[in-house]
XYZ file of C-alpha atoms in Angstrom:
685
model
C -12.724 1.695 -14.515
C -10.760 1.259 -17.973
C -7.855 -0.429 -18.101
C -5.144 -0.811 -20.936
C -5.305 2.518 -22.013
C -3.579 5.717 -22.541
C -4.503 9.243 -21.556
C -4.226 11.271 -25.051
C -5.548 15.100 -23.766
C -6.993 16.922 -21.191
C -8.781 20.183 -21.915
C -11.379 22.840 -20.150
C -10.745 24.149 -16.706
C -11.341 22.627 -13.119
C -15.030 21.340 -12.886
C -15.569 21.090 -16.348
C -12.746 19.236 -18.023
C -12.700 17.196 -21.372
C -10.415 13.884 -21.077
C -9.626 11.866 -24.180
C -8.521 8.257 -23.529
C -7.594 5.660 -26.446
C -8.886 2.006 -25.614
C -6.266 -0.348 -26.902
C -7.904 -4.397 -27.786
C -7.424 -6.187 -25.139
C -9.132 -9.111 -27.928
C -10.890 -10.651 -25.670
C -14.406 -9.594 -24.855
C -14.583 -9.420 -20.603
C -17.698 -9.665 -20.344
C -17.634 -13.707 -22.017
C -14.204 -14.199 -20.718
C -14.717 -16.471 -17.918
C -10.886 -16.887 -17.130
C -10.314 -20.389 -17.321
C -7.108 -20.723 -18.239
C -7.607 -22.623 -21.909
C -6.874 -20.716 -24.191
C -3.117 -19.896 -22.347
C -2.684 -23.657 -22.591
C -3.145 -24.036 -26.289
C -1.233 -20.373 -27.436
C 2.503 -22.456 -29.081
C 3.997 -19.358 -28.317
C 6.389 -18.359 -24.815
C 7.720 -15.168 -23.861
C 8.694 -13.140 -20.515
C 6.472 -12.386 -18.063
C 7.031 -8.806 -17.330
C 5.047 -9.000 -14.342
C 7.327 -11.994 -12.398
C 10.368 -9.257 -13.755
C 11.110 -12.095 -15.901
C 11.963 -14.611 -14.053
C 8.721 -16.777 -15.464
C 7.296 -18.176 -18.911
C 4.117 -16.552 -19.961
C 2.155 -16.875 -23.001
C 0.936 -14.095 -25.535
C -2.164 -14.716 -23.875
C -2.544 -14.722 -20.371
C -3.604 -13.132 -16.960
C -0.940 -11.580 -14.521
C -1.953 -13.101 -11.407
C -5.284 -14.391 -9.637
C -6.200 -11.116 -8.185
C -6.452 -9.246 -11.391
C -8.808 -6.345 -11.737
C -10.750 -6.902 -14.265
C -10.677 -10.820 -13.952
C -9.977 -11.966 -17.742
C -7.112 -12.561 -19.929
C -5.850 -10.360 -22.856
C -3.755 -10.801 -25.481
C -0.455 -8.800 -25.746
C -0.504 -7.579 -29.562
C 3.676 -7.427 -29.728
C 3.391 -11.027 -28.834
C 1.049 -12.644 -30.766
C 1.136 -13.954 -33.794
C -2.292 -13.524 -35.338
C -1.806 -9.208 -34.751
C 1.678 -9.372 -35.868
C 1.567 -11.727 -38.846
C -2.069 -12.634 -39.587
C -1.711 -16.566 -38.448
C -2.128 -19.102 -35.731
C -5.201 -18.162 -33.797
C -5.271 -21.619 -32.207
C -6.782 -20.400 -29.132
C -10.344 -18.950 -31.563
C -11.890 -22.181 -31.224
C -11.015 -23.411 -28.036
C -12.018 -20.865 -26.430
C -15.956 -22.473 -24.727
C -17.444 -18.650 -24.193
C -16.364 -17.218 -27.602
C -14.513 -14.248 -26.096
C -11.516 -13.964 -28.431
C -12.093 -11.364 -30.997
C -8.977 -10.592 -32.518
C -11.341 -7.607 -35.177
C -11.094 -5.652 -32.004
C -10.281 -1.949 -33.304
C -8.520 0.565 -30.920
C -11.106 3.207 -29.141
C -10.884 6.627 -28.448
C -13.126 7.955 -26.150
C -13.515 11.544 -24.888
C -14.834 11.839 -20.723
C -16.078 14.737 -18.843
C -14.751 15.286 -15.367
C -14.601 18.255 -13.342
C -10.989 17.159 -11.459
C -8.296 14.896 -12.144
C -5.799 12.379 -9.609
C -2.915 11.219 -11.644
C -1.946 8.394 -9.874
C 0.786 6.508 -12.228
C 3.202 5.517 -10.102
C 6.841 5.131 -10.335
C 9.744 3.735 -12.122
C 12.762 1.608 -12.429
C 16.606 2.284 -12.444
C 18.075 1.963 -15.607
C 20.549 -0.745 -15.833
C 23.155 1.020 -16.803
C 23.202 2.153 -13.043
C 23.124 -1.896 -12.253
C 26.007 -2.785 -13.955
C 28.746 -2.138 -11.836
C 27.211 -4.752 -9.262
C 27.634 -7.131 -11.944
C 24.320 -6.809 -12.505
C 23.512 -8.752 -15.972
C 26.474 -10.299 -15.715
C 25.879 -12.475 -13.137
C 22.936 -14.340 -12.915
C 22.900 -14.546 -8.837
C 23.005 -10.136 -8.512
C 18.848 -9.519 -8.668
C 17.416 -6.305 -8.074
C 14.999 -6.408 -4.813
C 12.001 -6.117 -6.709
C 13.312 -9.652 -8.336
C 13.510 -10.894 -5.485
C 10.705 -9.944 -3.602
C 8.922 -11.834 -6.865
C 10.674 -15.345 -5.857
C 10.404 -14.846 -2.196
C 6.425 -14.280 -3.081
C 4.666 -17.127 -2.234
C 2.255 -17.407 -5.265
C 5.340 -16.135 -7.197
C 7.518 -18.439 -9.614
C 9.308 -20.114 -7.314
C 6.405 -20.574 -4.641
C 8.329 -18.696 -2.396
C 11.876 -20.561 -2.454
C 14.817 -18.762 -2.694
C 17.403 -20.232 -4.752
C 20.518 -19.021 -6.920
C 19.728 -18.454 -10.179
C 23.437 -19.952 -11.331
C 23.391 -23.617 -10.205
C 20.007 -23.333 -8.191
C 20.769 -23.786 -5.340
C 19.692 -22.270 -1.990
C 22.098 -19.371 -0.714
C 24.001 -20.204 2.624
C 25.309 -15.834 2.749
C 23.583 -13.137 0.746
C 24.373 -9.526 0.787
C 22.157 -6.593 0.619
C 23.472 -3.551 -0.618
C 21.012 0.022 0.174
C 21.241 3.144 -1.713
C 21.528 1.571 -5.303
C 19.947 4.481 -8.051
C 19.731 6.851 -4.422
C 21.692 9.444 -3.049
C 23.584 8.916 -5.939
C 24.070 12.318 -8.486
C 26.072 9.219 -10.731
C 22.623 8.472 -11.872
C 21.116 11.918 -11.375
C 19.004 10.675 -8.346
C 20.197 13.097 -5.599
C 16.875 11.831 -2.922
C 16.402 9.741 -1.097
C 13.819 6.869 -2.324
C 12.373 6.810 1.143
C 11.246 2.799 1.283
C 14.405 1.007 0.506
C 15.750 0.440 4.188
C 12.183 -1.138 5.440
C 11.451 -3.116 2.055
C 15.425 -4.783 2.825
C 14.370 -5.598 5.999
C 11.093 -7.125 5.248
C 12.965 -8.998 2.640
C 15.967 -10.070 4.866
C 13.205 -11.303 8.018
C 11.320 -12.714 4.749
C 14.356 -15.087 3.450
C 15.568 -15.879 6.972
C 11.980 -17.175 8.201
C 12.688 -18.794 4.951
C 16.291 -20.608 6.363
C 16.856 -19.627 9.580
C 20.687 -20.679 8.745
C 21.238 -17.750 5.905
C 24.102 -15.277 6.706
C 22.456 -11.995 5.696
C 24.903 -8.264 4.992
C 22.602 -5.294 4.660
C 25.353 -2.837 3.413
C 24.421 0.628 3.750
C 25.252 4.643 4.012
C 22.327 5.495 6.732
C 19.804 3.618 7.910
C 16.349 5.354 7.737
C 13.512 3.648 9.322
C 11.616 6.754 9.646
C 8.427 5.340 10.432
C 5.947 4.012 13.402
C 7.549 1.227 14.737
C 9.836 0.855 12.086
C 12.732 0.480 13.665
C 11.682 -1.665 16.164
C 11.438 -4.106 12.776
C 15.455 -3.575 12.467
C 16.073 -4.490 15.984
C 13.441 -7.991 15.450
C 15.920 -8.516 11.955
C 19.093 -7.672 14.486
C 17.657 -10.561 16.929
C 17.233 -12.703 13.499
C 20.800 -12.435 13.110
C 20.915 -9.937 9.792
C 23.755 -7.969 10.352
C 24.100 -4.660 9.717
C 27.956 -3.086 8.079
C 27.651 0.646 7.394
C 30.027 1.220 4.674
C 30.132 2.155 0.811
C 30.437 -0.525 -1.573
C 32.304 -0.027 -5.015
C 31.623 -3.195 -6.586
C 30.088 -6.678 -7.054
C 32.697 -9.087 -8.991
C 31.638 -12.928 -9.748
C 34.490 -14.563 -7.711
C 34.789 -18.582 -8.086
C 31.273 -19.982 -7.366
C 30.431 -16.907 -5.876
C 30.644 -13.060 -5.871
C 33.325 -11.076 -3.999
C 32.025 -7.322 -2.494
C 34.704 -4.946 -1.956
C 33.740 -1.956 0.348
C 35.229 1.152 1.910
C 34.127 0.854 6.339
C 33.393 4.594 7.411
C 37.798 3.998 9.319
C 38.561 4.234 5.963
C 39.385 -0.120 5.545
C 39.164 -1.322 2.157
C 37.308 -5.014 2.649
C 36.301 -7.789 0.273
C 33.771 -10.541 1.418
C 32.121 -13.493 -0.731
C 28.351 -13.850 -0.680
C 26.372 -16.470 -2.662
C 23.896 -14.399 -3.944
C 23.726 -10.248 -3.922
C 20.156 -8.260 -3.343
C 20.604 -4.535 -4.995
C 17.623 -2.407 -3.070
C 17.185 -0.076 -5.890
C 15.076 3.020 -5.158
C 12.488 4.717 -7.069
C 12.589 7.318 -10.178
C 9.883 8.896 -11.539
C 7.665 7.087 -14.349
C 9.700 6.806 -17.946
C 6.101 8.266 -19.262
C 6.024 11.278 -16.875
C 6.686 13.979 -18.982
C 4.387 13.214 -22.019
C 2.043 13.083 -18.571
C 3.151 16.908 -18.528
C 3.245 18.169 -21.816
C -0.394 16.293 -21.664
C -2.088 18.191 -18.793
C 0.277 21.147 -18.524
C 2.148 20.310 -14.904
C 5.206 21.147 -14.287
C 7.915 19.144 -12.518
C 10.916 19.081 -10.389
C 14.532 18.291 -11.412
C 14.161 14.752 -11.026
C 10.530 14.675 -12.956
C 8.518 13.883 -10.053
C 5.250 16.605 -10.679
C 6.249 19.486 -8.315
C 3.908 20.967 -5.663
C 5.280 23.248 -2.869
C 5.499 22.599 0.906
C 2.246 23.582 2.323
C -0.260 22.332 -0.912
C 1.447 18.871 -1.236
C -0.790 17.450 -3.281
C -2.018 20.143 -5.711
C 0.126 20.352 -9.095
C 0.893 23.784 -10.427
C -2.523 22.924 -13.075
C -6.132 23.946 -10.738
C -7.988 21.081 -11.046
C -5.113 18.546 -11.272
C -3.864 16.522 -8.140
C -1.679 14.203 -7.542
C -0.856 10.831 -5.097
C 1.422 8.216 -4.341
C 5.012 8.226 -5.523
C 4.838 10.449 -8.679
C 4.284 13.478 -5.923
C 8.225 12.049 -4.570
C 9.037 8.468 -3.090
C 6.870 7.248 -0.557
C 6.283 3.755 0.933
C 3.022 2.160 0.776
C 1.194 4.173 4.123
C 1.402 7.162 3.207
C 0.545 6.528 -0.843
C -2.680 5.824 0.753
C -3.018 8.273 3.036
C -2.234 10.617 0.631
C -4.830 9.315 -1.649
C -7.497 9.875 1.545
C -6.392 13.456 1.332
C -6.817 13.763 -2.271
C -10.286 12.085 -2.156
C -10.757 15.157 0.021
C -9.805 17.484 -2.240
C -11.470 16.324 -4.933
C -14.669 16.217 -2.982
C -14.356 19.613 -2.070
C -13.789 21.173 -5.680
C -17.280 18.329 -6.665
C -18.923 19.898 -4.448
C -22.156 20.934 -6.727
C -21.898 17.511 -8.449
C -22.186 15.625 -4.906
C -25.478 13.155 -5.546
C -26.063 13.024 -9.365
C -24.670 10.793 -11.871
C -25.107 8.286 -9.186
C -26.164 4.733 -10.350
C -27.812 2.443 -7.134
C -27.137 -1.268 -7.992
C -29.894 -3.785 -7.868
C -30.038 -7.267 -6.060
C -32.564 -9.894 -5.693
C -35.572 -10.129 -3.585
C -34.060 -12.614 -0.777
C -34.607 -15.879 -0.754
C -37.279 -17.143 1.974
C -35.832 -19.070 4.570
C -36.369 -23.066 4.060
C -36.733 -24.892 6.790
C -33.764 -27.352 6.028
C -30.117 -25.616 6.334
C -28.197 -25.980 3.652
C -24.189 -25.240 4.411
C -21.832 -24.587 1.944
C -18.419 -24.800 3.135
C -15.076 -22.772 1.257
C -11.856 -23.596 1.666
C -9.016 -21.493 0.548
C -5.925 -22.138 0.064
C -3.942 -17.900 -0.516
C -1.366 -19.727 -2.516
C 1.214 -21.011 -0.524
C 0.475 -18.923 2.045
C -2.108 -21.292 3.928
C -1.736 -24.053 2.026
C 2.515 -23.681 2.657
C 0.987 -25.175 6.175
C -2.016 -26.019 7.044
C -3.321 -29.388 5.306
C -6.639 -27.378 2.995
C -7.347 -31.072 0.869
C -7.447 -32.244 4.808
C -9.143 -29.753 6.487
C -11.926 -29.284 3.400
C -12.556 -32.928 4.034
C -12.909 -33.157 7.008
C -16.517 -31.296 6.794
C -17.313 -34.303 5.217
C -21.053 -35.559 6.651
C -21.176 -33.024 9.259
C -24.881 -31.898 10.123
C -26.367 -29.244 7.696
C -23.753 -29.790 5.294
C -24.629 -29.573 1.431
C -21.392 -28.524 -0.063
C -17.618 -28.096 0.030
C -14.573 -26.821 -1.872
C -11.304 -25.376 -2.168
C -9.440 -22.536 -3.988
C -7.196 -21.006 -4.606
C -8.048 -17.704 -3.696
C -11.243 -17.240 -2.464
C -11.166 -13.143 -3.133
C -10.747 -13.119 -6.771
C -13.430 -11.782 -9.015
C -13.674 -15.366 -10.786
C -13.825 -17.163 -6.717
C -16.036 -14.695 -6.120
C -18.270 -15.420 -9.603
C -17.997 -19.499 -8.359
C -18.961 -18.634 -5.237
C -22.163 -17.356 -5.843
C -22.778 -19.626 -8.980
C -22.424 -22.760 -6.134
C -25.088 -20.876 -3.817
C -27.237 -20.802 -6.304
C -26.336 -24.636 -7.813
C -26.652 -26.188 -4.127
C -28.996 -24.002 -2.991
C -27.247 -23.331 -0.059
C -28.354 -20.688 3.156
C -25.718 -20.165 4.604
C -22.431 -20.256 4.097
C -19.139 -21.011 5.918
C -15.450 -19.684 4.222
C -12.125 -20.689 6.073
C -9.510 -18.346 4.283
C -7.956 -15.009 6.090
C -9.332 -12.444 7.937
C -12.370 -10.559 7.831
C -11.246 -6.960 8.696
C -10.424 -6.909 4.852
C -12.424 -9.940 3.256
C -15.756 -10.145 5.156
C -17.693 -6.947 2.908
C -16.623 -8.811 0.067
C -18.160 -12.111 0.596
C -21.507 -10.170 2.194
C -22.016 -8.527 -1.126
C -21.915 -11.912 -2.609
C -24.592 -13.022 -0.687
C -26.806 -10.281 -1.501
C -26.111 -10.846 -5.494
C -27.779 -14.949 -5.237
C -29.908 -13.723 -2.902
C -28.926 -14.314 0.436
C -29.240 -12.154 3.375
C -25.654 -10.627 3.659
C -25.456 -11.617 7.524
C -25.690 -15.817 7.017
C -21.832 -16.106 6.231
C -19.678 -17.147 9.197
C -15.627 -16.731 8.364
C -13.041 -18.715 9.512
C -9.410 -16.960 9.847
C -7.182 -19.951 9.520
C -3.959 -17.659 7.913
C -3.520 -15.348 11.080
C -4.650 -17.577 13.472
C -3.030 -21.046 11.871
C -0.469 -20.975 9.327
C 0.914 -18.131 10.578
C 0.922 -18.800 13.885
C 1.669 -21.964 14.460
C 3.680 -22.218 10.980
C 6.336 -24.597 12.190
C 3.874 -26.982 13.341
C 1.254 -28.241 10.468
C -0.223 -31.229 11.639
C -0.905 -28.727 14.546
C -2.512 -25.991 12.595
C -3.991 -28.291 10.416
C -5.964 -29.676 13.259
C -6.400 -25.900 14.610
C -8.228 -25.656 11.605
C -10.358 -28.521 11.157
C -12.078 -27.192 14.742
C -12.495 -23.729 13.550
C -14.013 -24.881 10.908
C -16.171 -27.489 12.959
C -17.251 -24.729 15.492
C -17.925 -22.264 12.295
C -19.986 -25.060 10.761
C -21.661 -25.393 13.989
C -22.596 -21.456 14.811
C -23.696 -21.558 10.876
C -26.545 -23.661 11.558
C -28.267 -21.242 13.891
C -27.673 -18.267 11.653
C -31.042 -16.134 11.369
C -31.194 -13.871 8.234
C -31.222 -9.765 10.281
C -32.913 -7.573 8.570
C -30.879 -4.267 7.372
C -31.564 -0.856 9.142
C -30.568 2.254 8.372
C -29.983 5.275 11.003
C -29.588 8.655 10.151
C -25.570 10.425 10.318
C -25.187 14.131 11.630
C -23.333 15.777 9.019
C -20.537 17.384 11.651
C -17.386 16.533 12.363
C -15.873 17.258 15.539
C -11.752 18.213 15.234
C -9.727 18.421 18.484
C -6.349 20.594 17.413
C -6.100 24.046 15.728
C -2.716 22.966 14.298
C -1.923 23.175 10.229
C -3.380 19.618 10.892
C -6.813 20.870 12.726
C -7.512 23.810 10.177
C -6.686 21.857 6.844
C -8.967 19.263 7.914
C -11.615 21.733 8.995
C -11.534 23.838 5.912
C -11.232 20.550 3.162
C -14.657 19.447 5.080
C -15.907 23.107 5.044
C -14.927 22.921 0.856
C -17.636 19.515 0.157
C -20.390 21.799 2.270
C -19.954 19.643 5.797
C -20.191 21.534 9.355
C -17.432 21.181 11.657
C -16.673 22.349 15.809
C -12.574 23.006 15.831
C -11.308 23.226 19.351
C -8.236 24.189 20.566
C -6.445 23.635 23.970
C -4.229 26.738 23.464
C -5.498 30.588 23.212
C -4.379 30.651 19.451
C -4.676 28.735 16.372
C -1.737 27.788 14.603
C 0.072 25.345 16.660
C 3.429 23.826 16.680
C 3.637 25.952 12.729
C 3.806 28.703 14.825
C 6.720 28.070 15.898
C 8.590 27.729 13.226
C 10.261 30.994 10.966
C 10.889 28.529 7.481
C 10.836 25.296 6.456
C 13.895 23.304 4.923
C 12.524 25.200 1.680
C 13.105 28.513 3.277
C 8.951 28.809 2.519
C 7.403 31.346 5.276
C 5.410 30.193 7.975
C 3.882 33.248 9.639
C 2.580 34.264 5.910
C 0.804 30.695 5.402
C -0.228 30.797 8.838
C -1.746 33.930 8.912
C -3.283 33.075 5.805
C -4.671 29.803 7.135
C -6.372 31.217 9.984
C -7.876 33.812 8.386
C -9.702 31.473 6.261
C -10.785 29.220 9.332
C -12.079 32.371 11.390
C -14.330 33.870 7.980
C -15.536 30.491 6.905
C -19.440 30.131 7.514
C -19.542 26.056 7.802
C -16.388 26.603 10.955
C -17.298 27.126 14.551
C -14.219 27.699 16.400
C -13.418 27.739 20.400
C -10.412 27.838 22.065
C -9.094 27.726 25.357
C -11.654 24.564 25.461
C -10.749 20.786 26.180
C -13.001 17.290 24.980
C -14.864 16.609 28.893
C -16.877 13.751 27.688
C -17.281 11.992 24.612
C -19.764 8.981 23.295
C -22.284 7.582 20.726
C -21.292 6.087 17.176
C -20.110 6.319 14.606
C -22.452 8.756 12.251
C -23.963 9.559 15.887
C -21.294 11.181 18.508
C -22.398 13.480 21.218
C -19.565 15.176 23.230
C -19.437 17.910 25.992
C -16.596 20.629 25.335
C -15.788 23.011 28.403
C -14.104 25.995 27.765
C -11.972 28.284 30.259
C -14.221 29.715 31.627
C -16.382 26.646 32.800
C -19.119 27.233 30.396
C -19.765 23.859 28.335
C -21.018 23.235 24.431
C -22.824 19.585 23.375
C -21.676 18.995 20.215
C -23.611 16.350 18.303
C -21.173 15.501 15.279
C -20.293 12.123 12.808
C -16.619 12.098 13.025
C -14.196 13.353 15.144
C -10.442 14.154 13.994
C -7.599 13.891 16.086
C -5.246 16.591 14.909
C -3.485 16.826 18.540
C -0.009 16.646 17.062
C 2.880 16.421 19.455
C 4.999 18.126 21.442
C 9.164 18.429 21.952
C 10.498 15.663 24.003
C 13.093 17.323 26.742
C 15.546 14.631 27.296
C 17.850 13.771 30.908
C 22.012 13.858 30.313
C 22.170 16.884 27.748
C 22.525 19.515 30.999
C 18.872 21.045 28.984
C 17.529 23.886 31.816
C 20.737 23.065 33.758
C 23.492 24.907 31.177
C 21.427 28.107 29.612
C 24.312 27.315 26.354
C 21.952 23.394 25.700
C 18.498 24.716 24.413
C 16.497 22.560 22.175
C 16.030 23.428 18.300
C 12.716 25.240 19.074
C 14.310 27.264 22.139
C 16.997 28.096 18.898
C 14.751 28.438 15.643
C 12.976 32.124 19.067
C 16.355 32.695 19.006
C 17.202 33.627 15.942
C 14.260 35.056 15.197
C 14.111 37.257 18.362
C 17.208 39.052 17.410
C 18.566 37.336 14.546
C 21.741 36.336 15.939
C 23.335 33.387 16.005
C 26.376 31.960 17.992
C 30.093 31.924 16.827
C 29.913 28.127 16.764
C 26.454 25.513 17.543
C 26.936 21.630 17.826
C 23.674 19.469 16.511
C 22.926 17.134 18.303
C 20.623 14.480 16.760
C 18.374 12.121 17.961
C 18.333 13.870 21.708
C 15.820 11.428 23.274
C 14.592 9.685 19.758
C 15.436 6.034 19.076
C 16.313 4.683 22.003
C 15.034 4.463 26.075
C 13.273 7.670 26.021
C 11.787 7.413 22.604
C 12.351 4.189 20.571
C 11.030 5.487 17.411
C 12.906 8.092 15.436
C 11.210 11.534 15.043
C 11.959 12.056 11.216
C 11.478 16.124 11.125
C 14.655 16.268 13.555
C 17.071 15.866 10.587
C 15.498 18.524 7.907
C 15.050 20.998 11.764
C 18.495 21.145 12.323
C 19.262 21.753 8.662
């Protein structure tokens, strides 16, 4: 992992690239730095904290946030007096680990790689676009990113919402949607995808902080296009958040607050005062997008996002260079994670021949023999104020004093941060602990990290017990701090009792069946099978119908006028010709058993023949089917058809009716299907 670095050049071909990178000096030896923070206390200069959107001050020598990776401080050369003027250096003698090194110089390195993934994220909307809303003129007009840092428990205001102008808590707030998105005035003629949902989330968070605050969201269209996203909007409405469909013309300072000028759909112009205005800013391509394109040779689209095509949305115009995340186009967190996984699969296929080469196996110290004496260490996490704002963490920690077997207990701000994990390891060794109890957040996400730490300290990874005092205490009892604290004490006490009886468990390994069962042979299932085949893995592709292709075979063109038939034929031919893929059509899954890495399934064909398939993973790619709602005379009048039926009619005779009415959300976002089906609008267009 190389941080604080710049990409300089890319040469070569797929499988044999040479990347040149410039590593900028941190002026701190990361191996020596213990992240104690003493140096920053003595640094005499202040500067605006860019990580917190300028809402707080920091020092030239700092760390952005507690969970930063690597967990070492660095020096901002543009603000450091020693780097700029060869003076000061007060921090050097202060550092007890002698980690500060002003002699560091930029270093250029060449790295041999087989593929490149571009995921530089997104840029920010230019301030000039925000000025018409009085951003920069009035302190109580803020961007959604600034508001996010304000409401964050570990942010500069510790989650407190207040006006910048005078520090009062706002009693009325307006969210303005599509700022810098769907706006040809700033050349951003696209939807940024995330703004509606993050505005809804931030509005609900503000309501949780102050249930009495009056919040109005002004929007052109609410685009809650995701699983359960409509339900989030409904929750916000139930909490009292108002949604007004309008076009906001501007925001002007007015007496002690701000006046919003807007027009509604019926043509009326209205004015309304608010204490605070939040601008839901969209996503732009990163500022250095053109520089990345010049170095890698990839093409960009009209908006400077990486150019890709409909059927290969992660492949750039340069073979061996793929893209993931918001650089491919605006998208939210789940989509970014999905793309990252898909990109990893594509790259793994490219590098199939190199699999297993250059692997470095981590070594662990030998496990310490278990003493008869039980020595338990209890670690309680503040999680910023995510837990500590409700639960009295110090009281929970003190409650374990004197418990049988407990020889050490402490609390920490973030137990999962790199410095806290190192401290955990050091305390296990220092106090000869042989069992550990950690009261923090969910073991679903953090238990593997702590188990790894135990192994590093010479303990069996099973000698840890986690207590979820976030989900089960501070979250569900947010309005009952005393009850949440009492419950946390009970849970920790039970965990200590359980820890006293824990014994080490030996590591076991089982063979894995390197084969996949893919259910559904539409475009998703076939793409999965082909990617697995590129990586050298076998798969069985099971399709209920007679032909491969699924719903893709029902379409003629995409929104971008890409022909679907030619791509489908190409995909089917590749699947049928691939020796790693067995295709079973007119077949269904009849039985399924086993566990991860070792499943066994029975697939029955239409004629009655059954196949037993041993496989390590299963991929469900069964897709969806067209909803046929009631109440529109569908199947009662032959002039009422679905979009798919119209598509077939146009393909069959090429004739279109003289007049067509498209009815959107037929069955979606209603009593039938309480969600947005996402594809209907573009399909209709």
